[in-house]
């Protein structure tokens, strides 16, 4: 049913019609008409962040933990540019977002007007698509198309730039289905012949491995369910990227743990030594492959991905299958069953024997300490004390992030929110806010490093204002730990600007915002302190003083293949060659 | 398993994939990209090439379907087989892109470019320029007592050749449209 209304009202109407419940935003001159409409309704909740970057990461956390698109509303100029880091983060991790930006009125565009920035120009390379809407009559259709593009195919952030005069002017509103079918319709069904070929390879493989990624999570809970069924039925080992944790349960006996630069020994060696690699919704990122020429040299590779440009981008594969992970898994299972549920049992038995031997290496072991809290120990205790809770974890970026991925177990998808592709320090705290808003009754913990956490600490105001009981679990090593680790291994232990000087007293900081602060530096007090954090009904900053010079292992040095993995400090001298040193 | 062992017609492989994907040999390809004629679409395509480090040898764009708001972008690019495949896949995922055709592998195609040449001279050189223009079937579209402007349509190679010949005869300025291309037959 079409209706006449102002552009500003259309924005709110379209959000309602798209089922949006929460908008993360920050007002300013160029979006005042939209804020005026938000004021006059109660269906959509607006969360006032303290910085536009925070709004975008919060929307990412919301999206990642619900499977729904996150929505952001910011003003022109600095509002839009502040959002750019978050938008790029969402692009690299394929998170569906709809970002609305205000713009100077159409007749002022190009005059360097106050708070004018070429927002669509700036965000063209960091959005999946973006639009500048110059006519109110086109606004409704564009808003609906934006939700369609953000959520279909490989999800990603989209942006609509709306000049202020377009917000004030009246036009015709069309509801979502009235807008006509979009030409953007990515293919979701995989090619049956190639899927059958893959099933044939699975029947014969002696050393198969499933290598799964964020695509399984993005495909939805049904895809995770199908993956579990397939793994159980075939008995193949499974590993996952950082982005895919939780698609297969960490407690499952086929689980090898995360792979990649800081992945588990058994996972990386299984990738290196397999004869059939089945990539499901992962993208052969350089953190995963190490040296390309030596990547899994003797395997046949299948790659299931909804984005055709992911195929053969980095690693040439033998069986490309373009389609939605859920659809393809369904076909795989069906075909495998109809052909008699065959696997190479003797081969698999030997393969598991090999894997069990690798597991014996116990690559995550670390030297415990009675005096200082080891970060790994802190996470083990956090895991033990929270794993039975209805729990969501976000992280910042650095060593703590890798330890969290190694030491926390994820049983379900959408429970783990981390910045993988862009590696954005400052992601985790606002993301935890978005997660908590979506899951008000759940325990939401941001595993943070002190340096990352400070990058978006202003969001304490948001947590207190909206009574969001997020727990900021800061593994405080008073170091830019990951940078320090690289300097130790790569730059002759010259620790150039990699320590955190002049840190705040985090307990007082919490109190200054009206939240609770907890300090702990003694392993004996750790459990009680963690319980105190969990049991407090409100936001908490937990300042957990940890060992300052702990390194994160295993580690595959840049430019090395999977089987050249470092397991501990003893093996680290002169590890990274000069060709590796230029890599990041 | 190499892609060569994959049975014909059983996979998503195009005939193109049957060539060595690891080849380092750079090839020249002409791509026809059908896009919505909307603001910024050319910037998206060009930004893709600059952002990902691909080459553009030539690029032309114009609206070809006024009613459907469709433009056709013709791009001549160079790259190894793997890079060319990536370029096509990356172009294909730009939202306003409807279709990407690799005219170089899809069968014979006609490629034409139009160029204008300003040649200044007198006496023998002027006569020689006019004679060569005649051989190349270039038209003089402007003449003064001391100059010509020739118009020439043809393959890029023909235009290069004509430019080479005109240079010693007083070529002072030149404008080229870039390549437009269509597949032969229907
Ligand atoms: C915005 C941003 N700037 C710089 C970096 C580079 N970087 C990666 S990890 C890291 C150190 C993080 O320190 P901290 O948050 O304390 O975590 P830790 O490694 O000590 O656990 C830095 C500076 C980054 N990833 N993001
Ligand atoms: Mg730190």
PDB file of N, CA and C in Angstrom, chain A residues 50-93:
ATOM      1  N   UNK A  50      28.592   6.468  21.915  1.00  0.00           N
ATOM      2  CA  UNK A  50      29.405   7.637  22.253  1.00  0.00           C
ATOM      3  C   UNK A  50      30.401   7.992  21.149  1.00  0.00           C
ATOM      4  N   UNK A  51      30.422   7.187  20.104  1.00  0.00           N
ATOM      5  CA  UNK A  51      31.303   7.437  18.958  1.00  0.00           C
ATOM      6  C   UNK A  51      30.740   6.582  17.827  1.00  0.00           C
ATOM      7  N   UNK A  52      30.751   7.122  16.615  1.00  0.00           N
ATOM      8  CA  UNK A  52      30.115   6.396  15.497  1.00  0.00           C
ATOM      9  C   UNK A  52      30.781   5.047  15.216  1.00  0.00           C
ATOM     10  N   UNK A  53      32.083   4.944  15.480  1.00  0.00           N
ATOM     11  CA  UNK A  53      32.721   3.630  15.285  1.00  0.00           C
ATOM     12  C   UNK A  53      32.061   2.604  16.201  1.00  0.00           C
ATOM     13  N   UNK A  54      31.744   3.070  17.427  1.00  0.00           N
ATOM     14  CA  UNK A  54      31.065   2.193  18.384  1.00  0.00           C
ATOM     15  C   UNK A  54      29.706   1.741  17.855  1.00  0.00           C
ATOM     16  N   UNK A  55      29.001   2.655  17.181  1.00  0.00           N
ATOM     17  CA  UNK A  55      27.677   2.295  16.639  1.00  0.00           C
ATOM     18  C   UNK A  55      27.808   1.150  15.641  1.00  0.00           C
ATOM     19  N   UNK A  56      28.814   1.236  14.792  1.00  0.00           N
ATOM     20  CA  UNK A  56      28.937   0.213  13.742  1.00  0.00           C
ATOM     21  C   UNK A  56      29.345  -1.134  14.357  1.00  0.00           C
ATOM     22  N   UNK A  57      30.303  -1.122  15.265  1.00  0.00           N
ATOM     23  CA  UNK A  57      30.700  -2.397  15.884  1.00  0.00           C
ATOM     24  C   UNK A  57      29.551  -2.985  16.709  1.00  0.00           C
ATOM     25  N   UNK A  58      28.784  -2.116  17.373  1.00  0.00           N
ATOM     26  CA  UNK A  58      27.628  -2.619  18.134  1.00  0.00           C
ATOM     27  C   UNK A  58      26.642  -3.288  17.190  1.00  0.00           C
ATOM     28  N   UNK A  59      26.424  -2.646  16.042  1.00  0.00           N
ATOM     29  CA  UNK A  59      25.504  -3.235  15.055  1.00  0.00           C
ATOM     30  C   UNK A  59      26.063  -4.558  14.535  1.00  0.00           C
ATOM     31  N   UNK A  60      27.378  -4.636  14.404  1.00  0.00           N
ATOM     32  CA  UNK A  60      28.001  -5.901  13.980  1.00  0.00           C
ATOM     33  C   UNK A  60      27.763  -6.995  15.020  1.00  0.00           C
ATOM     34  N   UNK A  61      27.941  -6.645  16.294  1.00  0.00           N
ATOM     35  CA  UNK A  61      27.722  -7.625  17.358  1.00  0.00           C
ATOM     36  C   UNK A  61      26.274  -8.099  17.361  1.00  0.00           C
ATOM     37  N   UNK A  62      25.378  -7.137  17.175  1.00  0.00           N
ATOM     38  CA  UNK A  62      23.954  -7.467  17.102  1.00  0.00           C
ATOM     39  C   UNK A  62      23.704  -8.430  15.949  1.00  0.00           C
ATOM     40  N   UNK A  63      24.258  -8.091  14.780  1.00  0.00           N
ATOM     41  CA  UNK A  63      24.020  -8.900  13.580  1.00  0.00           C
ATOM     42  C   UNK A  63      24.617 -10.299  13.728  1.00  0.00           C
ATOM     43  N   UNK A  64      25.849 -10.352  14.198  1.00  0.00           N
ATOM     44  CA  UNK A  64      26.554 -11.630  14.274  1.00  0.00           C
ATOM     45  C   UNK A  64      25.884 -12.582  15.271  1.00  0.00           C
ATOM     46  N   UNK A  65      25.293 -11.999  16.321  1.00  0.00           N
ATOM     47  CA  UNK A  65      24.713 -12.864  17.345  1.00  0.00           C
ATOM     48  C   UNK A  65      23.251 -13.208  17.073  1.00  0.00           C
ATOM     49  N   UNK A  66      22.628 -12.532  16.095  1.00  0.00           N
ATOM     50  CA  UNK A  66      21.213 -12.814  15.815  1.00  0.00           C
ATOM     51  C   UNK A  66      20.986 -13.358  14.412  1.00  0.00           C
ATOM     52  N   UNK A  67      21.922 -13.100  13.503  1.00  0.00           N
ATOM     53  CA  UNK A  67      21.695 -13.453  12.103  1.00  0.00           C
ATOM     54  C   UNK A  67      20.867 -12.415  11.367  1.00  0.00           C
ATOM     55  N   UNK A  68      20.458 -11.357  12.070  1.00  0.00           N
ATOM     56  CA  UNK A  68      19.685 -10.294  11.424  1.00  0.00           C
ATOM     57  C   UNK A  68      20.619  -9.141  11.045  1.00  0.00           C
ATOM     58  N   UNK A  69      20.226  -8.299  10.082  1.00  0.00           N
ATOM     59  CA  UNK A  69      21.106  -7.172   9.758  1.00  0.00           C
ATOM     60  C   UNK A  69      21.152  -6.152  10.897  1.00  0.00           C
ATOM     61  N   UNK A  70      22.303  -5.540  11.103  1.00  0.00           N
ATOM     62  CA  UNK A  70      22.439  -4.460  12.072  1.00  0.00           C
ATOM     63  C   UNK A  70      22.198  -3.126  11.382  1.00  0.00           C
ATOM     64  N   UNK A  71      21.616  -2.175  12.110  1.00  0.00           N
ATOM     65  CA  UNK A  71      21.277  -0.893  11.492  1.00  0.00           C
ATOM     66  C   UNK A  71      21.963   0.253  12.242  1.00  0.00           C
ATOM     67  N   UNK A  72      22.539   1.171  11.463  1.00  0.00           N
ATOM     68  CA  UNK A  72      23.310   2.292  12.010  1.00  0.00           C
ATOM     69  C   UNK A  72      22.791   3.590  11.399  1.00  0.00           C
ATOM     70  N   UNK A  73      22.707   4.628  12.222  1.00  0.00           N
ATOM     71  CA  UNK A  73      22.268   5.941  11.737  1.00  0.00           C
ATOM     72  C   UNK A  73      23.246   6.996  12.234  1.00  0.00           C
ATOM     73  N   UNK A  74      23.909   7.690  11.308  1.00  0.00           N
ATOM     74  CA  UNK A  74      24.879   8.717  11.710  1.00  0.00           C
ATOM     75  C   UNK A  74      24.733   9.940  10.824  1.00  0.00           C
ATOM     76  N   UNK A  75      25.340  11.018  11.259  1.00  0.00           N
ATOM     77  CA  UNK A  75      25.220  12.256  10.507  1.00  0.00           C
ATOM     78  C   UNK A  75      26.272  12.322   9.397  1.00  0.00           C
ATOM     79  N   UNK A  76      26.224  13.426   8.651  1.00  0.00           N
ATOM     80  CA  UNK A  76      27.138  13.591   7.510  1.00  0.00           C
ATOM     81  C   UNK A  76      28.570  13.831   7.988  1.00  0.00           C
ATOM     82  N   UNK A  77      29.485  14.013   7.062  1.00  0.00           N
ATOM     83  CA  UNK A  77      30.856  14.440   7.362  1.00  0.00           C
ATOM     84  C   UNK A  77      31.532  13.570   8.397  1.00  0.00           C
ATOM     85  N   UNK A  78      31.836  14.139   9.578  1.00  0.00           N
ATOM     86  CA  UNK A  78      32.577  13.379  10.583  1.00  0.00           C
ATOM     87  C   UNK A  78      31.811  12.162  11.099  1.00  0.00           C
ATOM     88  N   UNK A  79      30.481  12.230  11.094  1.00  0.00           N
ATOM     89  CA  UNK A  79      29.697  11.070  11.519  1.00  0.00           C
ATOM     90  C   UNK A  79      29.962   9.902  10.583  1.00  0.00           C
ATOM     91  N   UNK A  80      29.956  10.203   9.300  1.00  0.00           N
ATOM     92  CA  UNK A  80      30.175   9.160   8.296  1.00  0.00           C
ATOM     93  C   UNK A  80      31.622   8.670   8.332  1.00  0.00           C
ATOM     94  N   UNK A  81      32.580   9.589   8.399  1.00  0.00           N
ATOM     95  CA  UNK A  81      33.988   9.137   8.367  1.00  0.00           C
ATOM     96  C   UNK A  81      34.319   8.337   9.621  1.00  0.00           C
ATOM     97  N   UNK A  82      33.736   8.696  10.754  1.00  0.00           N
ATOM     98  CA  UNK A  82      33.975   7.897  11.964  1.00  0.00           C
ATOM     99  C   UNK A  82      33.450   6.469  11.820  1.00  0.00           C
ATOM    100  N   UNK A  83      32.494   6.292  10.946  1.00  0.00           N
ATOM    101  CA  UNK A  83      31.894   4.948  10.783  1.00  0.00           C
ATOM    102  C   UNK A  83      32.718   4.055   9.861  1.00  0.00           C
ATOM    103  N   UNK A  84      33.682   4.643   9.160  1.00  0.00           N
ATOM    104  CA  UNK A  84      34.351   3.909   8.084  1.00  0.00           C
ATOM    105  C   UNK A  84      35.089   2.654   8.585  1.00  0.00           C
ATOM    106  N   UNK A  85      35.765   2.739   9.717  1.00  0.00           N
ATOM    107  CA  UNK A  85      36.490   1.559  10.221  1.00  0.00           C
ATOM    108  C   UNK A  85      35.530   0.405  10.479  1.00  0.00           C
ATOM    109  N   UNK A  86      34.403   0.712  11.086  1.00  0.00           N
ATOM    110  CA  UNK A  86      33.429  -0.346  11.378  1.00  0.00           C
ATOM    111  C   UNK A  86      32.850  -0.946  10.104  1.00  0.00           C
ATOM    112  N   UNK A  87      32.596  -0.089   9.124  1.00  0.00           N
ATOM    113  CA  UNK A  87      32.033  -0.579   7.858  1.00  0.00           C
ATOM    114  C   UNK A  87      33.040  -1.503   7.178  1.00  0.00           C
ATOM    115  N   UNK A  88      34.300  -1.105   7.187  1.00  0.00           N
ATOM    116  CA  UNK A  88      35.330  -1.948   6.563  1.00  0.00           C
ATOM    117  C   UNK A  88      35.455  -3.270   7.307  1.00  0.00           C
ATOM    118  N   UNK A  89      35.368  -3.204   8.623  1.00  0.00           N
ATOM    119  CA  UNK A  89      35.404  -4.428   9.427  1.00  0.00           C
ATOM    120  C   UNK A  89      34.285  -5.385   8.997  1.00  0.00           C
ATOM    121  N   UNK A  90      33.092  -4.819   8.831  1.00  0.00           N
ATOM    122  CA  UNK A  90      31.939  -5.650   8.449  1.00  0.00           C
ATOM    123  C   UNK A  90      32.110  -6.219   7.038  1.00  0.00           C
ATOM    124  N   UNK A  91      32.755  -5.453   6.167  1.00  0.00           N
ATOM    125  CA  UNK A  91      32.972  -5.950   4.804  1.00  0.00           C
ATOM    126  C   UNK A  91      33.883  -7.178   4.840  1.00  0.00           C
ATOM    127  N   UNK A  92      34.977  -7.055   5.586  1.00  0.00           N
ATOM    128  CA  UNK A  92      35.952  -8.157   5.581  1.00  0.00           C
ATOM    129  C   UNK A  92      35.406  -9.397   6.280  1.00  0.00           C
ATOM    130  N   UNK A  93      34.514  -9.229   7.238  1.00  0.00           N
ATOM    131  CA  UNK A  93      33.967 -10.394   7.929  1.00  0.00           C
ATOM    132  C   UNK A  93      32.570 -10.765   7.433  1.00  0.00           C
TER     133      UNK A  93
END
